[in-house]
Each structure stands twice: as C-alpha cells, then as structure tokens.
mmCIF file of C-alpha atoms in Angstrom:
data_model
loop_
_atom_site.group_PDB
_atom_site.id
_atom_site.type_symbol
_atom_site.label_atom_id
_atom_site.label_comp_id
_atom_site.label_asym_id
_atom_site.label_seq_id
_atom_site.Cartn_x
_atom_site.Cartn_y
_atom_site.Cartn_z
ATOM 1 C CA MET A 26 23.691 3.835 72.992
ATOM 2 C CA ALA A 27 22.972 7.099 71.195
ATOM 3 C CA LEU A 28 24.875 7.555 67.945
ATOM 4 C CA LEU A 29 26.950 10.688 67.301
ATOM 5 C CA GLU A 30 27.101 11.994 63.732
ATOM 6 C CA ILE A 31 29.494 14.851 62.974
ATOM 7 C CA CYS A 32 29.018 17.197 60.028
ATOM 8 C CA CYS A 33 32.397 17.651 58.301
ATOM 9 C CA TYR A 34 33.399 20.052 55.539
ATOM 10 C CA SER A 35 36.673 18.356 54.586
ATOM 11 C CA VAL A 36 38.313 14.947 54.652
ATOM 12 C CA GLU A 37 40.793 16.247 57.227
ATOM 13 C CA CYS A 38 37.902 17.142 59.533
ATOM 14 C CA ALA A 39 36.315 13.734 58.947
ATOM 15 C CA VAL A 40 39.561 12.032 59.970
ATOM 16 C CA THR A 41 39.719 14.192 63.112
ATOM 17 C CA ALA A 42 36.104 13.422 63.988
ATOM 18 C CA GLN A 43 36.726 9.705 63.522
ATOM 19 C CA GLN A 44 39.818 9.800 65.735
ATOM 20 C CA ARG A 45 37.909 11.601 68.509
ATOM 21 C CA GLY A 46 34.978 9.187 68.609
ATOM 22 C CA ALA A 47 32.384 10.091 65.972
ATOM 23 C CA ASP A 48 30.181 7.190 64.909
ATOM 24 C CA ARG A 49 29.299 8.578 61.485
ATOM 25 C CA ILE A 50 30.185 11.513 59.229
ATOM 26 C CA GLU A 51 27.930 13.724 57.151
ATOM 27 C CA LEU A 52 30.307 14.981 54.462
ATOM 28 C CA CYS A 53 29.613 18.376 52.901
ATOM 29 C CA ALA A 54 31.161 21.338 51.144
ATOM 30 C CA ALA A 55 30.354 25.035 51.675
ATOM 31 C CA PRO A 56 29.608 25.594 55.380
ATOM 32 C CA LYS A 57 28.278 29.107 54.758
ATOM 33 C CA GLU A 58 25.623 27.618 52.455
ATOM 34 C CA GLY A 59 24.631 25.043 55.071
ATOM 35 C CA GLY A 60 26.262 22.181 53.162
ATOM 36 C CA LEU A 61 26.552 21.361 49.453
ATOM 37 C CA THR A 62 27.626 18.240 47.536
ATOM 38 C CA PRO A 63 31.352 17.516 47.964
ATOM 39 C CA SER A 64 33.551 17.253 44.879
ATOM 40 C CA TYR A 65 34.553 13.935 43.324
ATOM 41 C CA GLY A 66 38.073 14.349 44.676
ATOM 42 C CA VAL A 67 36.813 14.866 48.222
ATOM 43 C CA LEU A 68 34.457 11.888 47.929
ATOM 44 C CA LYS A 69 37.217 9.633 46.660
ATOM 45 C CA SER A 70 39.635 10.748 49.391
ATOM 46 C CA ALA A 71 36.998 10.153 52.061
ATOM 47 C CA ARG A 72 36.511 6.582 50.880
ATOM 48 C CA GLN A 73 40.258 6.030 51.137
ATOM 49 C CA GLN A 74 40.905 7.714 54.492
ATOM 50 C CA VAL A 75 37.797 7.274 56.658
ATOM 51 C CA SER A 76 36.683 3.871 57.924
ATOM 52 C CA ILE A 77 33.525 4.807 59.869
ATOM 53 C CA PRO A 78 30.331 5.313 57.822
ATOM 54 C CA VAL A 79 30.367 8.471 55.684
ATOM 55 C CA HIS A 80 27.118 9.862 54.256
ATOM 56 C CA PRO A 81 27.737 12.638 51.701
ATOM 57 C CA ILE A 82 25.101 15.315 51.191
ATOM 58 C CA VAL A 83 23.489 15.707 47.766
ATOM 59 C CA ARG A 84 22.555 19.375 47.474
ATOM 60 C CA PRO A 85 23.475 21.366 44.358
ATOM 61 C CA ARG A 86 22.985 24.887 45.763
ATOM 62 C CA GLY A 87 22.014 26.844 48.839
ATOM 63 C CA GLY A 88 18.562 28.247 49.409
ATOM 64 C CA ASP A 89 15.264 26.399 49.203
ATOM 65 C CA PHE A 90 14.724 22.715 48.448
ATOM 66 C CA CYS A 91 12.496 23.016 45.374
ATOM 67 C CA TYR A 92 14.745 22.190 42.436
ATOM 68 C CA THR A 93 14.681 22.739 38.673
ATOM 69 C CA ALA A 94 14.754 19.788 36.300
ATOM 70 C CA GLY A 95 18.420 20.433 35.583
ATOM 71 C CA GLU A 96 19.311 20.585 39.271
ATOM 72 C CA PHE A 97 17.389 17.403 39.950
ATOM 73 C CA ASN A 98 19.122 15.537 37.116
ATOM 74 C CA ALA A 99 22.472 16.547 38.633
ATOM 75 C CA MET A 100 21.289 15.259 42.022
ATOM 76 C CA LEU A 101 20.419 11.887 40.509
ATOM 77 C CA GLU A 102 23.881 11.735 38.904
ATOM 78 C CA ASP A 103 25.517 12.578 42.228
ATOM 79 C CA THR A 104 23.400 9.942 43.978
ATOM 80 C CA ALA A 105 24.549 7.311 41.481
ATOM 81 C CA LEU A 106 28.192 8.386 41.896
ATOM 82 C CA ILE A 107 27.978 8.142 45.695
ATOM 83 C CA ARG A 108 26.416 4.694 45.347
ATOM 84 C CA ASP A 109 29.058 3.525 42.880
ATOM 85 C CA LEU A 110 31.911 4.797 45.084
ATOM 86 C CA GLY A 111 30.668 2.475 47.816
ATOM 87 C CA PHE A 112 29.342 4.873 50.435
ATOM 88 C CA PRO A 113 26.787 3.277 52.777
ATOM 89 C CA GLY A 114 24.373 6.193 52.694
ATOM 90 C CA LEU A 115 23.639 9.752 51.614
ATOM 91 C CA VAL A 116 21.791 12.851 52.766
ATOM 92 C CA ILE A 117 19.208 14.585 50.595
ATOM 93 C CA GLY A 118 15.857 16.372 50.657
ATOM 94 C CA LEU A 119 13.369 17.704 48.099
ATOM 95 C CA LEU A 120 10.165 19.681 48.562
ATOM 96 C CA ASP A 121 7.496 20.772 46.108
ATOM 97 C CA GLU A 122 6.185 24.319 45.693
ATOM 98 C CA GLU A 123 3.567 23.785 48.410
ATOM 99 C CA GLY A 124 6.054 22.718 51.055
ATOM 100 C CA ASN A 125 5.328 19.002 50.857
ATOM 101 C CA VAL A 126 7.856 16.196 50.346
ATOM 102 C CA ASP A 127 8.316 15.918 46.562
ATOM 103 C CA MET A 128 7.193 12.305 46.370
ATOM 104 C CA PRO A 129 7.757 11.665 42.622
ATOM 105 C CA ALA A 130 11.295 13.086 42.819
ATOM 106 C CA MET A 131 12.073 11.253 46.066
ATOM 107 C CA ARG A 132 10.920 7.965 44.526
ATOM 108 C CA GLN A 133 13.494 8.494 41.785
ATOM 109 C CA VAL A 134 16.143 9.290 44.406
ATOM 110 C CA MET A 135 15.344 6.110 46.339
ATOM 111 C CA ALA A 136 15.603 4.071 43.124
ATOM 112 C CA ALA A 137 18.937 5.687 42.233
ATOM 113 C CA ALA A 138 20.224 5.146 45.789
ATOM 114 C CA ASN A 139 19.411 1.454 45.322
ATOM 115 C CA GLY A 140 19.530 0.317 48.936
ATOM 116 C CA LEU A 141 21.732 3.023 50.458
ATOM 117 C CA ALA A 142 20.612 4.434 53.817
ATOM 118 C CA VAL A 143 18.955 7.719 52.861
ATOM 119 C CA THR A 144 18.764 10.553 55.394
ATOM 120 C CA PHE A 145 16.187 13.250 54.617
ATOM 121 C CA HIS A 146 17.909 16.408 55.828
ATOM 122 C CA ARG A 147 16.583 19.633 57.314
ATOM 123 C CA ALA A 148 14.452 20.318 54.261
ATOM 124 C CA PHE A 149 12.065 18.579 56.652
ATOM 125 C CA ASP A 150 12.173 21.681 58.864
ATOM 126 C CA MET A 151 10.863 23.752 55.956
ATOM 127 C CA CYS A 152 7.906 21.482 55.164
ATOM 128 C CA LYS A 153 4.300 22.530 55.780
ATOM 129 C CA ASN A 154 2.978 19.527 57.708
ATOM 130 C CA PRO A 155 5.666 17.626 59.621
ATOM 131 C CA LEU A 156 3.541 14.615 60.592
ATOM 132 C CA GLN A 157 2.329 14.155 57.020
ATOM 133 C CA ALA A 158 5.881 14.580 55.726
ATOM 134 C CA PHE A 159 7.128 12.029 58.250
ATOM 135 C CA ASP A 160 4.536 9.502 57.074
ATOM 136 C CA ASN A 161 5.494 10.198 53.442
ATOM 137 C CA LEU A 162 9.149 9.544 54.236
ATOM 138 C CA ALA A 163 8.267 6.321 56.041
ATOM 139 C CA GLU A 164 6.372 5.209 52.937
ATOM 140 C CA LEU A 165 9.436 5.947 50.790
ATOM 141 C CA GLY A 166 11.703 3.847 53.015
ATOM 142 C CA VAL A 167 13.904 6.733 54.165
ATOM 143 C CA ALA A 168 16.226 5.554 56.958
ATOM 144 C CA ARG A 169 16.247 8.715 59.086
ATOM 145 C CA VAL A 170 15.154 12.334 59.283
ATOM 146 C CA LEU A 171 17.550 15.063 60.409
ATOM 147 C CA THR A 172 15.495 17.751 62.111
ATOM 148 C CA SER A 173 15.593 20.672 64.520
ATOM 149 C CA GLY A 174 11.899 20.201 65.200
ATOM 150 C CA GLN A 175 11.124 23.014 62.731
ATOM 151 C CA GLN A 176 12.765 25.553 65.068
ATOM 152 C CA SER A 177 16.008 27.522 64.820
ATOM 153 C CA SER A 178 17.691 24.954 67.058
ATOM 154 C CA ALA A 179 16.964 21.363 68.046
ATOM 155 C CA GLU A 180 16.786 22.440 71.687
ATOM 156 C CA LYS A 181 13.926 24.814 70.858
ATOM 157 C CA GLY A 182 12.297 22.139 68.696
ATOM 158 C CA LEU A 183 12.586 19.289 71.208
ATOM 159 C CA LYS A 184 8.794 19.081 71.673
ATOM 160 C CA LEU A 185 8.207 18.223 68.007
ATOM 161 C CA ILE A 186 11.266 15.945 67.956
ATOM 162 C CA THR A 187 9.818 13.882 70.807
ATOM 163 C CA GLU A 188 6.362 13.875 69.158
ATOM 164 C CA LEU A 189 7.857 12.551 65.929
ATOM 165 C CA LYS A 190 9.852 9.951 67.837
ATOM 166 C CA ALA A 191 6.665 8.735 69.505
ATOM 167 C CA HIS A 192 4.729 8.837 66.231
ATOM 168 C CA SER A 193 6.646 5.922 64.712
ATOM 169 C CA GLY A 194 9.958 4.141 65.092
ATOM 170 C CA VAL A 195 10.798 4.492 61.402
ATOM 171 C CA PRO A 196 12.366 6.645 60.046
ATOM 172 C CA ILE A 197 14.836 7.257 62.886
ATOM 173 C CA ILE A 198 14.699 10.813 64.230
ATOM 174 C CA MET A 199 18.134 12.465 64.380
ATOM 175 C CA ALA A 200 18.273 15.780 66.253
ATOM 176 C CA GLY A 201 20.471 18.447 64.703
ATOM 177 C CA ALA A 202 21.106 22.225 64.789
ATOM 178 C CA GLY A 203 22.852 23.614 67.831
ATOM 179 C CA VAL A 204 23.504 20.217 69.419
ATOM 180 C CA ARG A 205 26.585 20.493 71.637
ATOM 181 C CA ALA A 206 27.968 19.317 74.958
ATOM 182 C CA SER A 207 26.124 22.025 76.908
ATOM 183 C CA ASN A 208 22.676 20.707 75.914
ATOM 184 C CA LEU A 209 23.427 17.086 74.975
ATOM 185 C CA GLU A 210 21.802 15.656 78.091
ATOM 186 C CA LEU A 211 18.443 17.171 77.122
ATOM 187 C CA PHE A 212 18.338 14.966 74.046
ATOM 188 C CA LEU A 213 19.639 11.898 75.843
ATOM 189 C CA ASN A 214 16.971 12.325 78.545
ATOM 190 C CA ALA A 215 14.334 12.602 75.800
ATOM 191 C CA GLY A 216 15.445 9.259 74.380
ATOM 192 C CA VAL A 217 16.802 10.672 71.114
ATOM 193 C CA LYS A 218 18.913 7.884 69.622
ATOM 194 C CA GLU A 219 20.887 9.818 66.996
ATOM 195 C CA LEU A 220 22.539 13.212 67.455
ATOM 196 C CA HIS A 221 23.998 15.437 64.735
ATOM 197 C CA SER A 222 26.541 18.154 65.478
ATOM 198 C CA SER A 223 29.050 20.187 63.507
ATOM 199 C CA ALA A 224 31.250 20.412 66.626
ATOM 200 C CA GLY A 225 32.871 23.193 64.659
ATOM 201 C CA LYS A 226 34.924 26.313 65.146
ATOM 202 C CA TRP A 227 36.363 29.054 62.952
ATOM 203 C CA THR A 228 40.144 29.277 62.832
ATOM 204 C CA PRO A 229 42.304 31.944 61.215
ATOM 205 C CA SER A 230 43.794 31.292 57.778
ATOM 206 C CA PRO A 231 47.533 30.524 57.825
ATOM 207 C CA MET A 232 48.090 33.143 55.112
ATOM 208 C CA ARG A 233 50.449 35.927 56.152
ATOM 209 C CA TYR A 234 49.881 38.081 53.061
ATOM 210 C CA ARG A 235 46.307 39.339 53.051
ATOM 211 C CA ASN A 236 44.617 41.622 50.560
ATOM 212 C CA THR A 237 41.846 42.863 52.799
ATOM 213 C CA GLY A 238 40.599 45.427 50.313
ATOM 214 C CA LEU A 239 38.287 43.069 48.439
ATOM 215 C CA SER A 240 36.268 39.894 48.902
ATOM 216 C CA MET A 241 35.620 36.864 46.719
ATOM 217 C CA SER A 242 32.196 36.481 48.343
ATOM 218 C CA THR A 243 28.912 38.099 47.352
ATOM 219 C CA ASP A 244 28.817 39.140 51.005
ATOM 220 C CA ALA A 245 31.197 42.089 51.108
ATOM 221 C CA GLU A 246 31.562 41.678 54.887
ATOM 222 C CA ALA A 247 32.595 38.005 54.662
ATOM 223 C CA ASP A 248 35.894 37.060 56.271
ATOM 224 C CA GLU A 249 38.025 35.458 53.563
ATOM 225 C CA TYR A 250 40.693 34.581 56.095
ATOM 226 C CA SER A 251 38.898 32.224 58.444
ATOM 227 C CA ARG A 252 38.131 28.545 58.001
ATOM 228 C CA TYR A 253 35.465 26.321 59.514
ATOM 229 C CA GLY A 254 36.484 22.941 60.825
ATOM 230 C CA VAL A 255 35.778 20.257 63.405
ATOM 231 C CA ASP A 256 36.917 20.848 66.969
ATOM 232 C CA GLY A 257 38.184 17.405 67.899
ATOM 233 C CA GLU A 258 37.960 18.123 71.612
ATOM 234 C CA SER A 259 34.245 18.940 71.291
ATOM 235 C CA VAL A 260 33.654 15.608 69.553
ATOM 236 C CA ALA A 261 35.544 13.752 72.286
ATOM 237 C CA VAL A 262 33.602 15.486 75.067
ATOM 238 C CA MET A 263 30.229 14.680 73.484
ATOM 239 C CA LYS A 264 31.197 11.064 72.856
ATOM 240 C CA SER A 265 32.373 10.726 76.457
ATOM 241 C CA MET A 266 29.097 12.177 77.733
ATOM 242 C CA ILE A 267 27.102 9.695 75.663
ATOM 243 C CA GLU A 268 29.168 6.769 76.922
ATOM 244 C CA ARG A 269 28.844 7.854 80.568
ATOM 245 C CA TYR A 270 25.102 8.372 80.177
ATOM 246 C CA HIS A 271 24.603 4.803 78.985
ATOM 247 C CA VAL A 272 26.763 3.141 81.669
#
C-alpha cells in the first residue's frame, strides 16, 4: 500500500495528521521558506507526542542548497541532535556550485546520521542531471528522494518520476509538490509507493487586536495574521483513497 507522508509545521499539526491517518511526518519550521529546521523544543515535543515516524528537515535557511562552511557545520550538529533524540530519519539535501549532489558533504551527513533513514529533499529538483544525481544518492545509501520530477508540481513532473522509479528500486521515489486528493489517483496508477503532501490550509489568527500598519516580514505585503496548518480532513480523504485503491 502506498505510504502517505504529511509535511507539518508544528507539533499540533503532526498530532492532527497522525490522528487522521498519516503514515509519517516531515517536521519543519517556516512554511513561507519551504521548510527549515525545527527548534529543539519542537523536536523534543514531537518525540513525546507523536508515535508514527517523524523525519525532521535539516535546512538552516531558505534559498539555494549550496551552503557555507558555517551553515554546513550547523547542519551536521542538527543531524547529530536529531539522531540523539531518537528520530528514525531526517530530511536533507546539499548541492555544489555546478548543480550536482555535493558528495563529500553528503558523505559526512550520512556518517553523522549513523543509520537513520535519510530522505534527500527537493534540492534534487534543482540538480543539473537527475539520473546522475539519483545514482549518486543510491551510492550514498540515501533511503528516498522527495521530488516533483523537476517541475513546479509533481503532477507536471510525473514523466520523470516514473522514469526514476523504473531506473532503480533504491532510493525510493516519493512524489511531492501539489499532491492532493484531486490528483492522487494519477500517482497511484503510476505505481508511486510514497506520497508527500502538506494537506495544508491558511487560517486566520485568533488575535482580535491587529496593528495592520506594519509587518514583521521582509515582504511588506505578507499577512501577519494568518497561519498555515494541516487540514485533518484532507489527510483523512487521501488516506481513505489510498486504502480503497489497494483493496
């Protein structure tokens, strides 16, 4: 049966996703950045409150995936912390200046992860040669690759996703970016075994007093009074579709 991973930006969302049928959680901070490393407090709370597998992301900033020495050292520290807290896996990705998998850095990550299931995230979608990158990741022992098929959505990138799936059984190909109930069957019909969705929605802040005259964001148009979280009903619908498909 296909596995459903839900991207969560809080422990509360992870608990909701678990209750509504998620098989695994990718735990992140900063949805507007596309996911950054959660804080120690969030990591610790997740270990206490969530019983399904949780894979935190290790990503120190938004933007590209070519990191400075200082950023990389922080990523190794975060990898060791996630390992020591007892998480079963983590999500990470590093590229070099030429758009290739940064093999020396990734070898250090794999050593620091010390047996954890490592997912190489959508940095893969920014690499120059996806088949070469896929072979590199197989050589490293990466467990899975999260990819949209190098397109703006996994639906648009389904051709490459199926090519990668046929290329080799390891790493596992997990389709992500725009995966939802309305297109889920496309991926199931293609034989994709792992699906990644945020199943998210924006909800208004509960704050009644609002100073709308300024913003804490570098984006002056950003809405300070909305929050991104998991829509439990969306998770339940997708899980139900997967179960019915495999009956």
